[in-house]
Coordinates of C-alpha atoms and ligand atoms in Angstrom, one line a residue:
X102 CA 80.7 50.9 108.9
X103 CA 82.5 53.8 110.9
X104 CA 86.0 53.1 110.1
X105 CA 88.7 54.4 112.6
X106 CA 92.8 54.4 112.4
X107 CA 93.8 51.6 114.8
X108 CA 97.2 52.2 115.3
X109 CA 100.5 49.0 115.5
X110 CA 103.5 50.3 115.9
X111 CA 104.6 51.5 113.5
X112 CA 101.6 50.4 110.5
X113 CA 98.4 51.8 110.8
X114 CA 95.9 48.2 110.8
X115 CA 92.8 50.2 109.6
X116 CA 92.2 52.1 105.9
X117 CA 89.5 54.7 104.7
X118 CA 88.5 54.0 101.6
X119 CA 87.0 57.1 101.0
X120 CA 89.8 58.6 102.4
X121 CA 92.1 56.4 100.4
X122 CA 89.6 58.0 97.2
X123 CA 90.1 61.6 97.9
X124 CA 94.1 61.2 97.9
X125 CA 93.3 59.7 94.1
X126 CA 91.7 62.4 92.7
X127 CA 93.6 65.0 94.8
X128 CA 97.2 63.2 92.8
X129 CA 95.1 63.0 89.5
X130 CA 93.8 67.0 89.7
X131 CA 97.3 68.2 90.7
X132 CA 99.0 66.1 87.8
X133 CA 96.3 67.6 85.5
X134 CA 96.8 71.0 87.1
X135 CA 100.5 71.1 85.7
X136 CA 99.6 70.4 81.9
X137 CA 100.2 67.5 79.2
X138 CA 103.4 66.1 79.2
X139 CA 104.3 64.5 76.0
X140 CA 105.6 61.5 77.8
X141 CA 104.8 57.3 77.3
X142 CA 101.9 55.8 76.0
X143 CA 102.1 52.0 77.1
X144 CA 103.2 52.2 80.6
X145 CA 104.0 49.5 83.1
X146 CA 104.4 50.0 86.9
X147 CA 105.3 47.8 88.9
X148 CA 104.8 49.2 93.1
X149 CA 101.8 50.7 91.4
X150 CA 99.5 51.1 94.3
X151 CA 101.0 53.4 97.0
X152 CA 104.1 56.0 97.8
X153 CA 106.1 56.9 94.1
X154 CA 104.9 54.2 92.6
X155 CA 101.1 54.8 92.4
X156 CA 102.0 58.6 92.2
X157 CA 103.7 57.1 88.6
X158 CA 101.1 55.6 87.0
X159 CA 98.9 59.3 88.4
X160 CA 101.0 60.9 86.2
X161 CA 101.5 58.5 83.0
X162 CA 97.5 58.0 82.9
X163 CA 96.5 61.6 84.3
X164 CA 99.7 64.0 82.8
X165 CA 100.8 61.7 79.4
X166 CA 97.3 59.7 78.6
X167 CA 98.7 56.5 78.9
X168 CA 97.4 53.4 79.3
X169 CA 98.8 51.8 82.3
X170 CA 99.4 48.4 83.9
X171 CA 99.9 48.0 87.2
X172 CA 101.5 45.1 89.6
X173 CA 101.4 45.3 93.7
X174 CA 100.7 43.4 96.7
X175 CA 97.8 44.1 98.5
X176 CA 94.7 42.9 100.7
X177 CA 92.0 42.6 99.2
X178 CA 88.7 43.4 101.2
X179 CA 85.6 41.2 101.9
X180 CA 82.3 41.6 104.0
X181 CA 83.5 42.4 107.1
X182 CA 87.2 43.3 106.5
X183 CA 89.0 46.3 105.0
X184 CA 92.1 45.9 102.6
X185 CA 95.1 47.5 102.7
X186 CA 95.4 51.7 101.3
X187 CA 97.1 50.2 98.5
X188 CA 93.6 48.0 97.0
X189 CA 91.7 51.1 97.8
X190 CA 93.9 53.8 96.0
X191 CA 94.2 51.2 92.3
X192 CA 90.2 50.9 93.6
X193 CA 89.8 55.0 92.8
X194 CA 92.7 55.0 90.5
X195 CA 91.1 52.2 88.2
X196 CA 87.7 54.2 88.2
X197 CA 89.0 57.6 87.3
X198 CA 90.6 56.1 84.6
X199 CA 88.2 54.4 82.9
X200 CA 86.2 57.7 83.4
X201 CA 88.3 59.0 81.7
X202 CA 88.7 56.3 78.7
X203 CA 91.9 55.4 79.5
X204 CA 92.9 51.5 79.9
X205 CA 94.4 50.9 83.4
X206 CA 94.1 46.5 84.4
X207 CA 96.2 45.7 87.7
X208 CA 98.2 42.2 88.8
X209 CA 97.7 41.5 92.5
X210 CA 100.6 39.0 93.6
X211 CA 104.1 38.7 94.5
X212 CA 106.4 40.8 91.7
X213 CA 109.2 38.6 92.5
X214 CA 107.6 35.4 91.4
X215 CA 107.7 34.1 88.2
X216 CA 103.9 33.5 87.8
X217 CA 103.1 37.2 88.0
X218 CA 105.8 38.1 85.4
X219 CA 104.5 35.5 83.0
X220 CA 100.8 37.2 83.9
X221 CA 102.5 40.7 83.2
X222 CA 103.7 38.9 80.1
X223 CA 101.1 37.6 79.2
X224 CA 98.6 40.2 79.4
X225 CA 100.9 43.2 77.9
X226 CA 101.3 40.7 74.5
X227 CA 97.4 40.0 74.8
X228 CA 96.1 44.0 75.4
X229 CA 99.2 46.6 74.9
X230 CA 101.2 45.4 72.6
X231 CA 104.7 46.7 74.0
X232 CA 105.4 48.6 76.8
X233 CA 107.4 52.3 76.7
X234 CA 107.6 52.9 80.1
X235 CA 108.6 50.3 82.4
X236 CA 108.5 52.2 86.4
X237 CA 109.8 49.7 89.3
X238 CA 109.1 51.2 92.1
X239 CA 109.3 47.7 94.6
X240 CA 109.7 48.5 98.5
X241 CA 109.6 45.4 100.7
X242 CA 111.4 43.8 103.3
X243 CA 111.3 40.1 101.7
X244 CA 112.2 38.3 98.5
X245 CA 111.7 34.9 97.8
X246 CA 114.3 34.0 95.0
X247 CA 112.1 32.3 92.2
X248 CA 115.6 30.3 91.2
X249 CA 116.9 29.2 94.2
X250 CA 113.2 29.1 95.8
X251 CA 115.5 30.7 98.7
X252 CA 113.7 33.5 101.1
X253 CA 115.7 36.5 101.5
X254 CA 114.9 40.0 104.5
X255 CA 116.4 43.0 104.2
X256 CA 117.6 44.7 107.1
X257 CA 118.3 48.1 108.3
X258 CA 121.3 48.2 110.0
X259 CA 124.8 50.1 109.7
X260 CA 127.8 48.7 108.7
X261 CA 131.1 48.1 110.6
X262 CA 129.7 49.6 114.2
X263 CA 126.9 51.0 116.1
X264 CA 125.2 53.8 115.5
X265 CA 123.6 55.9 117.7
X266 CA 121.5 59.4 117.3
X267 CA 118.2 60.7 117.9
X268 CA 115.3 59.6 116.7
X269 CA 111.1 60.3 117.4
X270 CA 109.0 58.0 117.9
X271 CA 106.0 60.3 115.5
X272 CA 103.0 59.4 117.3
X273 CA 103.6 60.1 120.6
X274 CA 106.7 63.0 119.8
X275 CA 109.5 62.0 121.7
X276 CA 112.8 62.3 121.0
X277 CA 115.5 59.3 122.3
X278 CA 119.1 57.8 121.8
X279 CA 118.6 54.6 119.6
X280 CA 121.9 52.7 119.1
X281 CA 121.8 50.0 116.4
X282 CA 123.9 47.5 116.5
X283 CA 126.0 46.3 113.0
X284 CA 124.9 43.9 110.5
X285 CA 126.6 40.7 109.4
X286 CA 127.8 40.0 106.2
X287 CA 124.3 37.3 105.4
X288 CA 122.5 40.8 106.3
X289 CA 124.0 42.9 103.6
X290 CA 124.0 40.4 101.7
X291 CA 120.4 39.7 102.4
X292 CA 119.4 43.1 101.8
X293 CA 120.8 43.5 98.3
X294 CA 119.1 40.5 97.5
X295 CA 115.6 42.4 98.4
X296 CA 116.3 45.4 97.4
X297 CA 119.0 45.6 94.6
X298 CA 118.8 45.4 91.0
X299 CA 118.3 41.7 90.5
X300 CA 114.7 41.4 90.0
X301 CA 114.4 44.5 87.9
X302 CA 116.9 43.0 85.5
X303 CA 114.5 40.1 85.5
X304 CA 111.8 41.7 84.7
X305 CA 113.2 43.9 81.3
X306 CA 115.2 40.4 80.4
X307 CA 112.0 38.8 80.3
X308 CA 109.8 41.8 78.4
X309 CA 112.7 41.9 75.7
X310 CA 113.4 38.6 75.2
X311 CA 109.5 38.8 74.8
X312 CA 109.9 41.4 72.4
X313 CA 107.3 43.7 74.2
X314 CA 109.4 46.6 74.8
X315 CA 108.8 49.2 72.2
X316 CA 111.1 51.5 70.6
X317 CA 112.9 54.2 73.0
X318 CA 111.4 51.8 75.8
X319 CA 112.5 53.3 79.3
X320 CA 112.9 52.0 82.5
X321 CA 113.4 54.3 85.8
X322 CA 113.8 53.1 89.6
X323 CA 113.7 54.7 92.7
X324 CA 116.9 55.5 95.4
X325 CA 117.6 57.4 97.4
X326 CA 120.5 59.2 98.9
X327 CA 120.0 61.6 102.3
X328 CA 121.8 63.8 105.1
X329 CA 125.1 62.7 106.3
X330 CA 123.1 62.6 109.6
X331 CA 121.6 59.4 108.3
X332 CA 124.1 57.6 106.3
X333 CA 125.3 54.8 108.7
X334 CA 121.2 53.9 109.2
X335 CA 121.0 54.3 105.1
X336 CA 123.3 55.1 102.5
X337 CA 126.1 53.5 104.1
X338 CA 124.5 51.3 105.9
X339 CA 122.5 47.8 104.2
X340 CA 120.3 49.6 102.5
X341 CA 122.5 51.4 101.0
X342 CA 124.5 48.7 99.2
X343 CA 121.6 48.0 97.7
X344 CA 120.6 50.7 96.6
X345 CA 124.3 50.7 95.2
X346 CA 123.3 47.6 93.1
X347 CA 120.1 49.3 92.2
X348 CA 122.1 52.5 90.7
X349 CA 124.6 49.7 89.2
X350 CA 122.3 47.3 87.4
X351 CA 120.9 50.6 85.5
X352 CA 124.2 50.7 83.4
X353 CA 123.6 46.9 83.1
X354 CA 120.0 46.8 81.7
X355 CA 121.1 49.9 79.5
X356 CA 124.2 48.1 77.5
X357 CA 121.5 45.7 77.3
X358 CA 118.2 48.5 75.8
X359 CA 120.9 49.8 73.7
X360 CA 120.2 48.1 70.4
X361 CA 116.1 49.0 70.4
X362 CA 117.1 53.1 71.5
X363 CA 116.0 52.4 74.4
X364 CA 118.0 53.5 78.4
X365 CA 117.4 52.1 82.1
X366 CA 117.4 55.1 85.1
X367 CA 117.7 55.6 88.4
X368 CA 115.5 58.4 89.9
X369 CA 117.2 59.8 93.2
X370 CA 114.4 61.2 95.4
X371 CA 113.1 63.1 98.0
X372 CA 112.9 61.4 101.4
X373 CA 109.0 61.4 101.9
X374 CA 106.3 59.6 104.5
X375 CA 105.4 56.6 102.9
X376 CA 104.6 52.9 104.8
X377 CA 108.4 52.1 103.7
X378 CA 110.5 55.4 105.3
X379 CA 107.9 55.2 108.4
X380 CA 109.9 52.3 110.1
X381 CA 113.2 53.4 109.2
X382 CA 115.0 54.6 112.5
X383 CA 116.5 57.8 112.2
X384 CA 114.4 59.2 109.0
X385 CA 110.9 60.4 110.8
X386 CA 112.6 62.9 113.2
X387 CA 115.0 64.3 109.5
X388 CA 111.2 64.4 107.9
X389 CA 110.2 66.0 110.4
X390 CA 113.2 69.1 110.6
X391 CA 112.9 68.8 106.9
X392 CA 109.7 69.4 105.9
X393 CA 109.9 72.4 108.5
X394 CA 112.3 73.9 106.7
X395 CA 110.9 72.8 103.1
X396 CA 107.7 74.5 104.1
X397 CA 109.0 77.9 104.9
X398 CA 110.8 78.1 101.5
X399 CA 108.1 77.6 99.1
X400 CA 110.2 74.3 98.1
X401 CA 107.6 70.9 100.3
X402 CA 106.3 68.0 97.7
X403 CA 104.8 65.2 98.3
X404 CA 105.3 62.0 95.9
X405 CA 103.1 63.1 93.0
X406 CA 104.8 67.3 92.8
X407 CA 107.8 64.6 92.7
X408 CA 106.9 62.2 90.0
X409 CA 104.9 65.2 87.8
X410 CA 108.5 67.2 88.1
X411 CA 110.5 64.1 87.2
X412 CA 108.7 63.2 84.0
X413 CA 108.5 67.1 82.8
X414 CA 111.2 68.4 83.9
X415 CA 113.8 65.8 83.5
X416 CA 112.3 62.6 81.4
X417 CA 110.3 63.7 78.8
X418 CA 111.4 67.2 78.4
X419 CA 112.1 66.3 74.2
X420 CA 115.7 66.7 74.9
X421 CA 119.0 65.0 76.9
X422 CA 117.7 63.4 80.6
X423 CA 119.9 65.8 83.1
X424 CA 121.9 63.4 85.4
X425 CA 125.0 63.5 88.1
X426 CA 128.1 62.6 87.6
X427 CA 127.0 59.0 88.7
X428 CA 124.4 59.1 85.6
X429 CA 121.7 59.3 88.5
X430 CA 119.0 62.0 88.1
X431 CA 118.4 64.0 91.1
X432 CA 114.8 65.1 91.8
X433 CA 116.2 66.0 95.5
X434 CA 117.9 69.0 94.5
X435 CA 115.9 70.8 96.5
X436 CA 116.0 68.7 99.8
X437 CA 119.8 68.2 99.1
X438 CA 120.1 72.6 98.7
X439 CA 123.0 74.0 100.9
X440 CA 120.8 76.1 102.7
X441 CA 118.6 73.3 103.4
X442 CA 120.5 71.1 104.4
X443 CA 122.6 73.5 107.3
X444 CA 119.3 74.6 108.6
X445 CA 118.4 70.9 109.5
X446 CA 121.4 70.0 110.6
X447 CA 121.0 73.2 113.0
X448 CA 117.7 72.0 114.2
X449 CA 118.6 68.7 114.5
X450 CA 121.8 69.6 117.0
X451 CA 118.4 71.6 118.9
X452 CA 115.4 68.7 119.0
X453 CA 114.0 67.5 121.9
X454 CA 111.2 66.3 123.0
X455 CA 109.9 69.4 124.0
X456 CA 110.7 71.8 120.9
X457 CA 110.2 69.1 118.3
X458 CA 106.3 70.5 117.9
X459 CA 107.7 73.9 117.3
X460 CA 111.3 73.3 115.5
X461 CA 110.3 70.2 113.5
X462 CA 106.8 69.7 111.6
X463 CA 105.7 66.4 113.5
X464 CA 102.4 66.9 113.0
X465 CA 102.7 67.6 109.0
X466 CA 104.2 63.7 109.8
X467 CA 102.3 62.3 111.7
X468 CA 99.1 64.4 109.0
X469 CA 101.5 62.6 105.3
X470 CA 101.0 59.3 107.5
X471 CA 97.1 59.0 108.7
X472 CA 97.0 60.2 105.0
X473 CA 99.2 57.1 103.7
X474 CA 96.0 55.2 105.2
X475 CA 93.3 57.9 104.4
X476 CA 92.6 58.6 107.3
X477 CA 92.0 63.2 108.1
X478 CA 92.1 63.4 104.0
X479 CA 90.4 66.8 103.8
X480 CA 86.7 67.1 102.6
X481 CA 85.8 62.4 104.3
X482 CA 82.9 61.9 106.4
X483 CA 84.5 59.9 108.8
X484 CA 81.0 59.4 111.1
X485 CA 79.5 58.4 108.1
X486 CA 78.9 54.7 107.4
X487 CA 81.0 53.3 104.3
X488 CA 81.4 50.0 102.3
X489 CA 84.8 48.6 103.5
X490 CA 83.8 46.2 100.7
X491 CA 85.4 48.0 97.3
X492 CA 86.2 45.9 93.6
X493 CA 89.4 46.7 91.6
X494 CA 87.4 47.0 87.7
X495 CA 90.5 45.7 86.1
X496 CA 92.0 43.5 88.4
X497 CA 93.0 40.4 86.3
Ligands
NAD522 P1 105.7 52.4 99.4 O1 105.4 50.8 100.3 O2 105.0 53.0 99.7 O3 105.3 51.2 98.0 C1 105.9 49.9 97.2 C2 104.9 49.4 96.8 O4 105.5 48.1 96.6 C3 103.4 49.1 96.5 O5 102.5 49.4 95.2 C4 102.9 47.5 97.6 O6 102.0 47.7 97.1 C5 104.0 46.5 96.4 N1 105.4 45.7 96.9 C6 105.8 45.4 98.0 N2 106.3 44.1 97.8 C7 105.6 43.8 96.4 C8 105.4 42.3 96.1 N3 106.4 41.6 96.8 N4 104.9 42.4 94.8 C9 104.1 43.1 94.6 N5 104.4 44.8 94.9 C10 105.1 44.9 96.0 O7 107.1 52.4 98.8 P2 107.9 53.2 98.4 O8 108.6 54.7 99.2 O9 107.1 54.3 97.4 O10 109.3 53.1 97.6 C11 108.6 53.0 96.2 C12 110.2 53.4 95.7 O11 110.9 54.6 96.0 C13 111.7 52.4 96.5 O12 113.0 51.6 96.2 C14 112.2 53.6 97.6 O13 113.3 52.8 97.9 C15 112.6 54.1 97.3 N6 112.1 55.7 97.3 C16 112.0 55.9 98.9 C17 112.1 57.0 99.2 C18 111.1 57.3 100.8 O14 111.2 58.9 101.6 N7 110.0 57.4 100.5 C19 113.2 58.7 98.6 C20 113.0 58.3 97.3 C21 113.3 56.5 97.2
NA523 NA1 105.6 53.0 95.5

């Protein structure tokens, strides 16, 4: 079929298998171009099919020759029905991994469930024996707690007072004022349940109890801080409370891993266009201004550049892992540079529908968004008849 983008609100309903494949190949080539990393050899990535998790899987495999197991929740393809991008990304990744002689298997299902955890532990036991690195990179709006059976929904809201600020609809380019009402106490607790550290700890507890973590094993989860501008809706809002919980959980897990010489980290990553971040109000306007400034400074990075730098310059240097005063790895260092933030803050004051295309990188934002779904990727023939059915070779 001929596959075209079909947008509805903040999502795209279609995905292009060849475009997704090309994105993965581009990321693999980037990692290879940076040379070998003396990193992990057996890696479990939870949330492995898109964004930072996919970049972590690619960096592990093609930077450090790692065997990888990837967990994700994606819609498969079938005749006449397109898969979600993460399915096509994973199919492309596994094909490339196989050709390179690298072990790669995947499990598609709810990572929050006991069933997927049990299946994963059995696969590790059977195939890899133990794991050197567990990457926890889930972004989800819902979680069913396997212990209580209760389904929790996260919300993106300010705490205590309404938040009024500018935002942009990146499809139309329209800059408008929005006002978001504050959350309830229950919203905070639900968001912590979904995006906090409880499930990460459950994964590590399960792996450790089954003796599936290698000596000196590491685990890492991803967080975000961002500028003052977005604080009410991000870091000091409901999602920020969940990130506080995730960051605190790193210390709990680190204690639990100390007897095997292991450790747990949170890495604070840069703001990037992903399916998760596009849904957060205000963030797209901030990202479009940030991209403009960082590109002008020659310090712009995507997920793959971020994670390649995280592995080669933070986690696997052979020396101590550098962390901030709260114990967090900071790979958002270039985003948070004082000069970058001052420029973004000044542009923010000026931004209007009329001037945003020139003072901000709205085009870069939009392009990255299309790229997430395999569209507007260089070198892909979008007029070609394309097979929508693609298999993941190592799917369990
Ligand atoms: P993403 O939406 O690109 O990836 C989410 C992944 O989780 C996908 O692989 C998806 O299949 C998987 N997933 C979702 N629900 C699942 C479930 N129930 N079971 C199994 N898999 C499931 O998101 P992302 O932006 O890469 O976010 C990953 C992490 O990075 C999050 O913790 C996020 O807060 C953090 N982060 C994001 C940004 C950003 O700007 N995008 C910045 C810093 C940190
Ligand atoms: Na991810």
